[in-house]
Coordinates of C-alpha atoms in Angstrom, one line a residue:
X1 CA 12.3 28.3 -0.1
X2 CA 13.0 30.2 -3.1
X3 CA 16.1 29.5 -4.5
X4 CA 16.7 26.1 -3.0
X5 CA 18.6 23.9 -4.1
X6 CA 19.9 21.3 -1.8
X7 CA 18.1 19.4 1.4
X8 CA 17.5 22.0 4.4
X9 CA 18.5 20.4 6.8
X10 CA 17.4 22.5 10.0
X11 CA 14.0 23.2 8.4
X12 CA 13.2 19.4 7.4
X13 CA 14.0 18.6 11.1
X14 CA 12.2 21.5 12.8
X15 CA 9.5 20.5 10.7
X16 CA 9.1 16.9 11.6
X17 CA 9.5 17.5 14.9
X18 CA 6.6 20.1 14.7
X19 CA 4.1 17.9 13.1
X20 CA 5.4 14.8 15.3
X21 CA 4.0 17.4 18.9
X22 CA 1.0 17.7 17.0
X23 CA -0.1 14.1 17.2
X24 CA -2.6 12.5 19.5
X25 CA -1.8 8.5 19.8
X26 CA -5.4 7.8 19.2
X27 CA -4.3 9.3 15.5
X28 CA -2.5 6.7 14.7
X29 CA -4.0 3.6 16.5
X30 CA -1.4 4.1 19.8
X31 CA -3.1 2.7 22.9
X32 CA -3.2 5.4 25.5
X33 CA -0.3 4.7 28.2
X34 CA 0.9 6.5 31.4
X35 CA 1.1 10.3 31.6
X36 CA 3.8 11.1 29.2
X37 CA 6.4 13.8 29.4
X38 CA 5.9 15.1 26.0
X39 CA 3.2 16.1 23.7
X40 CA 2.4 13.9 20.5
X41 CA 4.6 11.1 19.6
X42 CA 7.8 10.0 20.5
X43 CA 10.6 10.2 17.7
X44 CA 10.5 5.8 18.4
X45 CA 7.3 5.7 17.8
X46 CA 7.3 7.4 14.2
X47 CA 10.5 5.7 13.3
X48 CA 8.0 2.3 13.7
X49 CA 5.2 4.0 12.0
X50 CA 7.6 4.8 8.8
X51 CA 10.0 1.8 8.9
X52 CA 13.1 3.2 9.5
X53 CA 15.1 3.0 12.3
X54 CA 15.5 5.3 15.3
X55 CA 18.9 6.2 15.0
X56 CA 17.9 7.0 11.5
X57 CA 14.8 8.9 12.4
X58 CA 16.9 11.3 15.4
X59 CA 18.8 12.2 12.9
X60 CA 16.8 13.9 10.5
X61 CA 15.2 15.6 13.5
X62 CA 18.7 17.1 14.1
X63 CA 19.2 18.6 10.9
X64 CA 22.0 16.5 10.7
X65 CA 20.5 13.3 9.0
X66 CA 21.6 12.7 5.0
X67 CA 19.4 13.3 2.2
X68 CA 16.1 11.4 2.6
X69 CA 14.9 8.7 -0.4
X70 CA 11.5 9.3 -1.9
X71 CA 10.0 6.5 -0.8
X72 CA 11.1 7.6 3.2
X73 CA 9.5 10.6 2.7
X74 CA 6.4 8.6 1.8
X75 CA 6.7 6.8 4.8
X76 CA 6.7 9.7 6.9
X77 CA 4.0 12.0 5.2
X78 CA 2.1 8.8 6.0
X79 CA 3.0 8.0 9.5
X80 CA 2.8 11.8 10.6
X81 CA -0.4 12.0 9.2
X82 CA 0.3 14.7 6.8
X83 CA -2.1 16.9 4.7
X84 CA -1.2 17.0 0.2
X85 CA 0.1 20.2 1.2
X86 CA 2.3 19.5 4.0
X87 CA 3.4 15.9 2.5
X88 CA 4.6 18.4 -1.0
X89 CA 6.4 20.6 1.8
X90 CA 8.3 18.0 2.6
X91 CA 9.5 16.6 -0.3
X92 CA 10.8 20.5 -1.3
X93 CA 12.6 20.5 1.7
X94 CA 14.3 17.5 1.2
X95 CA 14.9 18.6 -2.2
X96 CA 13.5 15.8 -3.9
X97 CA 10.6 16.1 -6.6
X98 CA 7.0 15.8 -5.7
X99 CA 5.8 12.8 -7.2
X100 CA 2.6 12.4 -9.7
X101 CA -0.7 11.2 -8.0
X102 CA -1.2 7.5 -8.7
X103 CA 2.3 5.8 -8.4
X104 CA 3.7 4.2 -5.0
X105 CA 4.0 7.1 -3.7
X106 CA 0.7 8.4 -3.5
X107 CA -0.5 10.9 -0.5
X108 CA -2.9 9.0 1.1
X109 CA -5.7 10.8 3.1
X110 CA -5.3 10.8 6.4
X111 CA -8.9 9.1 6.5
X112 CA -8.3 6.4 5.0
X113 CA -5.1 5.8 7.4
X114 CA -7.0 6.3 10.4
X115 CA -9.7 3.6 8.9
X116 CA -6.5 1.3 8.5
X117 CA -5.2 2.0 11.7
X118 CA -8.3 1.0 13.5
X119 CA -8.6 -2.6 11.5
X120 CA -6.0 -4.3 13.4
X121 CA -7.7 -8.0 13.5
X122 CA -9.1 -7.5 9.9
X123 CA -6.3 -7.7 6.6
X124 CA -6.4 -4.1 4.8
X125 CA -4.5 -1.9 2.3
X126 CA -5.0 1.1 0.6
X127 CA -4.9 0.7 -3.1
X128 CA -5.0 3.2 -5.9
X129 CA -7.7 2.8 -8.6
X130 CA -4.7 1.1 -11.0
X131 CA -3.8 -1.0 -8.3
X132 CA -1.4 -0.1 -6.5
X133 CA -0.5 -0.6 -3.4
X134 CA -0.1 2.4 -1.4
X135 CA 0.1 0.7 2.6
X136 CA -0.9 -2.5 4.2
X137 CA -1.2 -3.5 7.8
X138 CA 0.7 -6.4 8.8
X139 CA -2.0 -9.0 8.2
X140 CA -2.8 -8.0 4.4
X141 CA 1.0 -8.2 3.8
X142 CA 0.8 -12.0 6.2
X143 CA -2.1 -12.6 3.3
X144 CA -1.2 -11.3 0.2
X145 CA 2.4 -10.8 0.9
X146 CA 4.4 -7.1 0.3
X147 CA 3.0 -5.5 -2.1
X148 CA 3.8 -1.8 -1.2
X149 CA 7.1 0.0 -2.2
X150 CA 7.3 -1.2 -5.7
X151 CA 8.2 1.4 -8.4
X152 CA 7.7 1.9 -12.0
X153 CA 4.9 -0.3 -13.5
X154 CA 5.8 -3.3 -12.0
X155 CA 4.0 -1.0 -8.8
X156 CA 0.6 -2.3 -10.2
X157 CA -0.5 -5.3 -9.8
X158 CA -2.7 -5.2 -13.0
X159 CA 0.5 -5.1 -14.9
X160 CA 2.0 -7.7 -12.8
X161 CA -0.6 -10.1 -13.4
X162 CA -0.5 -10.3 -17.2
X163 CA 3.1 -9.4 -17.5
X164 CA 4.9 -12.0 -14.2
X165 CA 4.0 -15.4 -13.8
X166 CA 4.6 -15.4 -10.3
X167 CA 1.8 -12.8 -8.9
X168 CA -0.8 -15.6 -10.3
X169 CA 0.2 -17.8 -7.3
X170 CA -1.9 -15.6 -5.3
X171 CA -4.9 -17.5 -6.8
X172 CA -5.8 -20.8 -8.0
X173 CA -5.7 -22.0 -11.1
X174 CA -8.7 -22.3 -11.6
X175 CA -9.5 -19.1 -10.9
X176 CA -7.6 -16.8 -12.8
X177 CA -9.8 -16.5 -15.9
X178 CA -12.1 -14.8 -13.6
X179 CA -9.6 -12.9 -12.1
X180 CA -8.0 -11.7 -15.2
X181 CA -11.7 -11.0 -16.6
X182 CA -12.7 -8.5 -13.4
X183 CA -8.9 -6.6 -13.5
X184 CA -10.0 -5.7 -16.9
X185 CA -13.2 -4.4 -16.4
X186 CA -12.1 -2.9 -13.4
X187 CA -9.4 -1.0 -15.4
X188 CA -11.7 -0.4 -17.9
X189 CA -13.6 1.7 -15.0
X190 CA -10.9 3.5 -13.7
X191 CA -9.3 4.5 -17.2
X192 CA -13.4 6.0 -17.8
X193 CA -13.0 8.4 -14.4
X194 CA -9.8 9.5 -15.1
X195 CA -8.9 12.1 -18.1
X196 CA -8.2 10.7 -21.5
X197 CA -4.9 12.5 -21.2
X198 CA -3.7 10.8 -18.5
X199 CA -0.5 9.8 -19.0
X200 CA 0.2 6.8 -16.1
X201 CA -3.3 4.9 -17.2
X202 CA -2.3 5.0 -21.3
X203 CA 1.1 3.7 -20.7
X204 CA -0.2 0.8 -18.7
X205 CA -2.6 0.0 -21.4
X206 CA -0.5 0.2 -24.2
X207 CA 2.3 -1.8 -22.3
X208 CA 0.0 -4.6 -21.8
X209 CA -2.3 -4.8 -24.9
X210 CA 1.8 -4.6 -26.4
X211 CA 2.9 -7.6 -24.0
X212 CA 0.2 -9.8 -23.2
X213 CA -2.4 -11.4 -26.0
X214 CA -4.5 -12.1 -23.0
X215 CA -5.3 -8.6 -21.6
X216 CA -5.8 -7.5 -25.3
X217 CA -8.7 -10.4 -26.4
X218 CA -10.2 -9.2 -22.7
X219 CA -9.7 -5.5 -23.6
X220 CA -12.1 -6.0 -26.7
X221 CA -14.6 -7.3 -25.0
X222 CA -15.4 -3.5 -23.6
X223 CA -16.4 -4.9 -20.3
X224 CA -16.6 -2.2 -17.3
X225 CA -16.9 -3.0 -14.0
X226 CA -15.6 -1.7 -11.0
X227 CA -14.8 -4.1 -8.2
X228 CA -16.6 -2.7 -5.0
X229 CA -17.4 -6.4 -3.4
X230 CA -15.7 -9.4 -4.1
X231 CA -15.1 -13.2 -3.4
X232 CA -12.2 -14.9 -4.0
X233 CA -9.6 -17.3 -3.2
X234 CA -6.1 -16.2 -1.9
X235 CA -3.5 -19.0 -1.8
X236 CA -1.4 -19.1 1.4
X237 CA 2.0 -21.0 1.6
X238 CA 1.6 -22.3 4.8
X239 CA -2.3 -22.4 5.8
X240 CA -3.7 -23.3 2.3
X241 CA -6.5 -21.5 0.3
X242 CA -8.5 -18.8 2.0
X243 CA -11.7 -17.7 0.9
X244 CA -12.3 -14.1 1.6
X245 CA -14.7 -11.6 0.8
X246 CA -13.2 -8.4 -0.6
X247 CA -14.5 -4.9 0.2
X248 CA -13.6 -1.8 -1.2
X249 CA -14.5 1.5 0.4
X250 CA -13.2 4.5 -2.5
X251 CA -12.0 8.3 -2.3
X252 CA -14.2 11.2 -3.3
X253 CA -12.6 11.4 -6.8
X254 CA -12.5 7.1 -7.0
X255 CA -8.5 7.3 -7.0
X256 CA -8.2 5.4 -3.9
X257 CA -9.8 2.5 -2.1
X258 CA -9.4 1.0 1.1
X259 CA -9.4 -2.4 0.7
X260 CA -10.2 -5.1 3.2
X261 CA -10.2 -9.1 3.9
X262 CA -13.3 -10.9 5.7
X263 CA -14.2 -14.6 6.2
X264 CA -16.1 -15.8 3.7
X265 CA -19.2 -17.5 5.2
X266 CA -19.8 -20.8 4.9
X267 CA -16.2 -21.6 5.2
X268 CA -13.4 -22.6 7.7
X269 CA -11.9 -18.8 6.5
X270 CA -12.4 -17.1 10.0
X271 CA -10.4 -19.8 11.8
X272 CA -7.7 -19.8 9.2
X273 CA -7.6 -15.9 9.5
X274 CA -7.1 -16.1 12.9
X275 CA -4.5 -19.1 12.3
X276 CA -3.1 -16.1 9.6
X277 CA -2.3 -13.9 12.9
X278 CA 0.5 -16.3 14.5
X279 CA 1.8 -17.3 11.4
X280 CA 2.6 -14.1 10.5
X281 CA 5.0 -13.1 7.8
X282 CA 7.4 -15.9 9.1
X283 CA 9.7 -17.1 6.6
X284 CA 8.3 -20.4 4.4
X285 CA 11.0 -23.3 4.8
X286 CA 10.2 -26.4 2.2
X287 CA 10.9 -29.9 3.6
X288 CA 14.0 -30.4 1.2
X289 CA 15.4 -27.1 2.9
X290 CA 14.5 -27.6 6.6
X291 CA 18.3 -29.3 7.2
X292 CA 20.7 -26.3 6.0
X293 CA 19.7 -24.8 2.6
X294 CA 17.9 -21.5 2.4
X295 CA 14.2 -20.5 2.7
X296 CA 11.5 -19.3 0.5
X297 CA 9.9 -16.2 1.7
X298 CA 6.6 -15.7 0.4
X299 CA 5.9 -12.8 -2.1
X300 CA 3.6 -10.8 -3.6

């Protein structure tokens, strides 16, 4: 490895391929099907685990694929199940850098993943403690929309909820004093754990107590809180309001959380959950648009 400086090609794909054999279906939330012809996954089936497409996927395999982007090596660590070790292996042999804990492309454990994996009928996401979103099954994004693969700040929905407008249509109106009050403790919390030097959770403060007079008068009030259980309302664009109850199971070092949607009792919520299931991640198509002009698709 010494000495490298462009993507090995054969040893990226021998290595894939290596730690594809190695996986049991039950891993990664596979039903068990017929006897199959060859151990661990098939190269399909971690093309759908990572996004990208097959073709795309065979390649690499090959040694014959073109450079991979960061955020596909992200994928992959993730869908393969990758230790921090193996996941840093990768991105050498791909010759890209190995990205800082905390942003988008955070190694997640391959605990928490296997958690996720076996929540199917339930909305969840792993989330760093500065909130961002590291993965989401496909209710959490049907719920809260896409928030994973964001880069730079904007990756944080802290900083996208005093700095954009739009991520406050999440929540009712009436409810984001609240909201904004428990993101700031909560940040509050996190910035506590980590060490005063850290680099990622200064710049986001200073950003915002820079950009938003809100987070600042909030920031004063010294309020420290972390957010293990919550209730809340989540705004959907086709069912309505939602009132869930938000639970938050954290990493050893409180870095991560796994973060996950139930009914909130006393509510019509579990129906509308389940009503969340067919609807999906469809596209949202306004009246006015219905007859030929383009649709809205919901975002985080």
């Amino acid at each position: 490895m010494d000495g490298m400086s462009a993507v090995n090609h054969a040893e990226l794909g021998a290595f894939l391929r290596s730690r594809r054999e190695r996986i049991r279906l039950a891993d990664v939330g596979f039903p068990a099907g017929p006897r199959r012809r060859v151990p661990g996954l098939r190269r399909e089936e971690v093309a759908q685990l990572a996004g990208a497409s097959v073709d795309y996927y065979n390649e690499l395999e090959r040694g014959a694929g073109s450079q991979p982007s960061e955020q596909m090596i992200a994928a992959l660590a993730r869908a393969l199940r990758l230790s921090a070790d193996e996941r840093d292996y990768l991105y050498r042999l791909a010759d890209r850098p190995v990205p800082a804990q905390g942003g988008a492309a955070s190694h997640v454990h391959p605990g928490m993943l296997d958690l996720l994996g076996r929540m199917p009928s339930t909305p969840a996401q792993v989330i760093t403690d500065l909130h961002v979103t590291l993965v989401q099954n496909p209710l959490a994004v049907a719920l809260v929309g896409d928030q994973s693969g964001l880069t730079g700040p904007r990756a944080s929905f802290v900083h996208r909820w005093f700095t954009e407008p739009e991520a406050r249509r999440l929540h009712p109106e009436a409810d984001h004093e609240g909201q904004s009050r428990a993101l700031v403790a909560d940040l509050r919390a996190a910035a506590a754990r980590r060490d005063a030097k850290d680099a990622e959770v200064t710049s986001m403060m200073r950003t915002l107590l820079g950009v938003s007079p809100e987070f600042a008068a909030l920031w004063a009030d010294h309020d420290v809180a972390f957010r293990r259980d919550d209730r809340k309302r989540i705004v959907h664009p086709t069912i309505g309001v939602i009132e869930v109850n938000c639970l938050n199971l954290f990493s050893e070092d409180g870095r991560q959380r796994l973060l996950w949607f139930t009914p909130a009792v006393g509510t019509e919520s579990a129906g509308l959950l389940e009503l969340l299931a067919v609807v999906g991640t469809q596209e949202v198509v306004s009246p006015a648009r219905r007859t030929g002009g383009s649709a809205s698709r919901r975002s985080g």
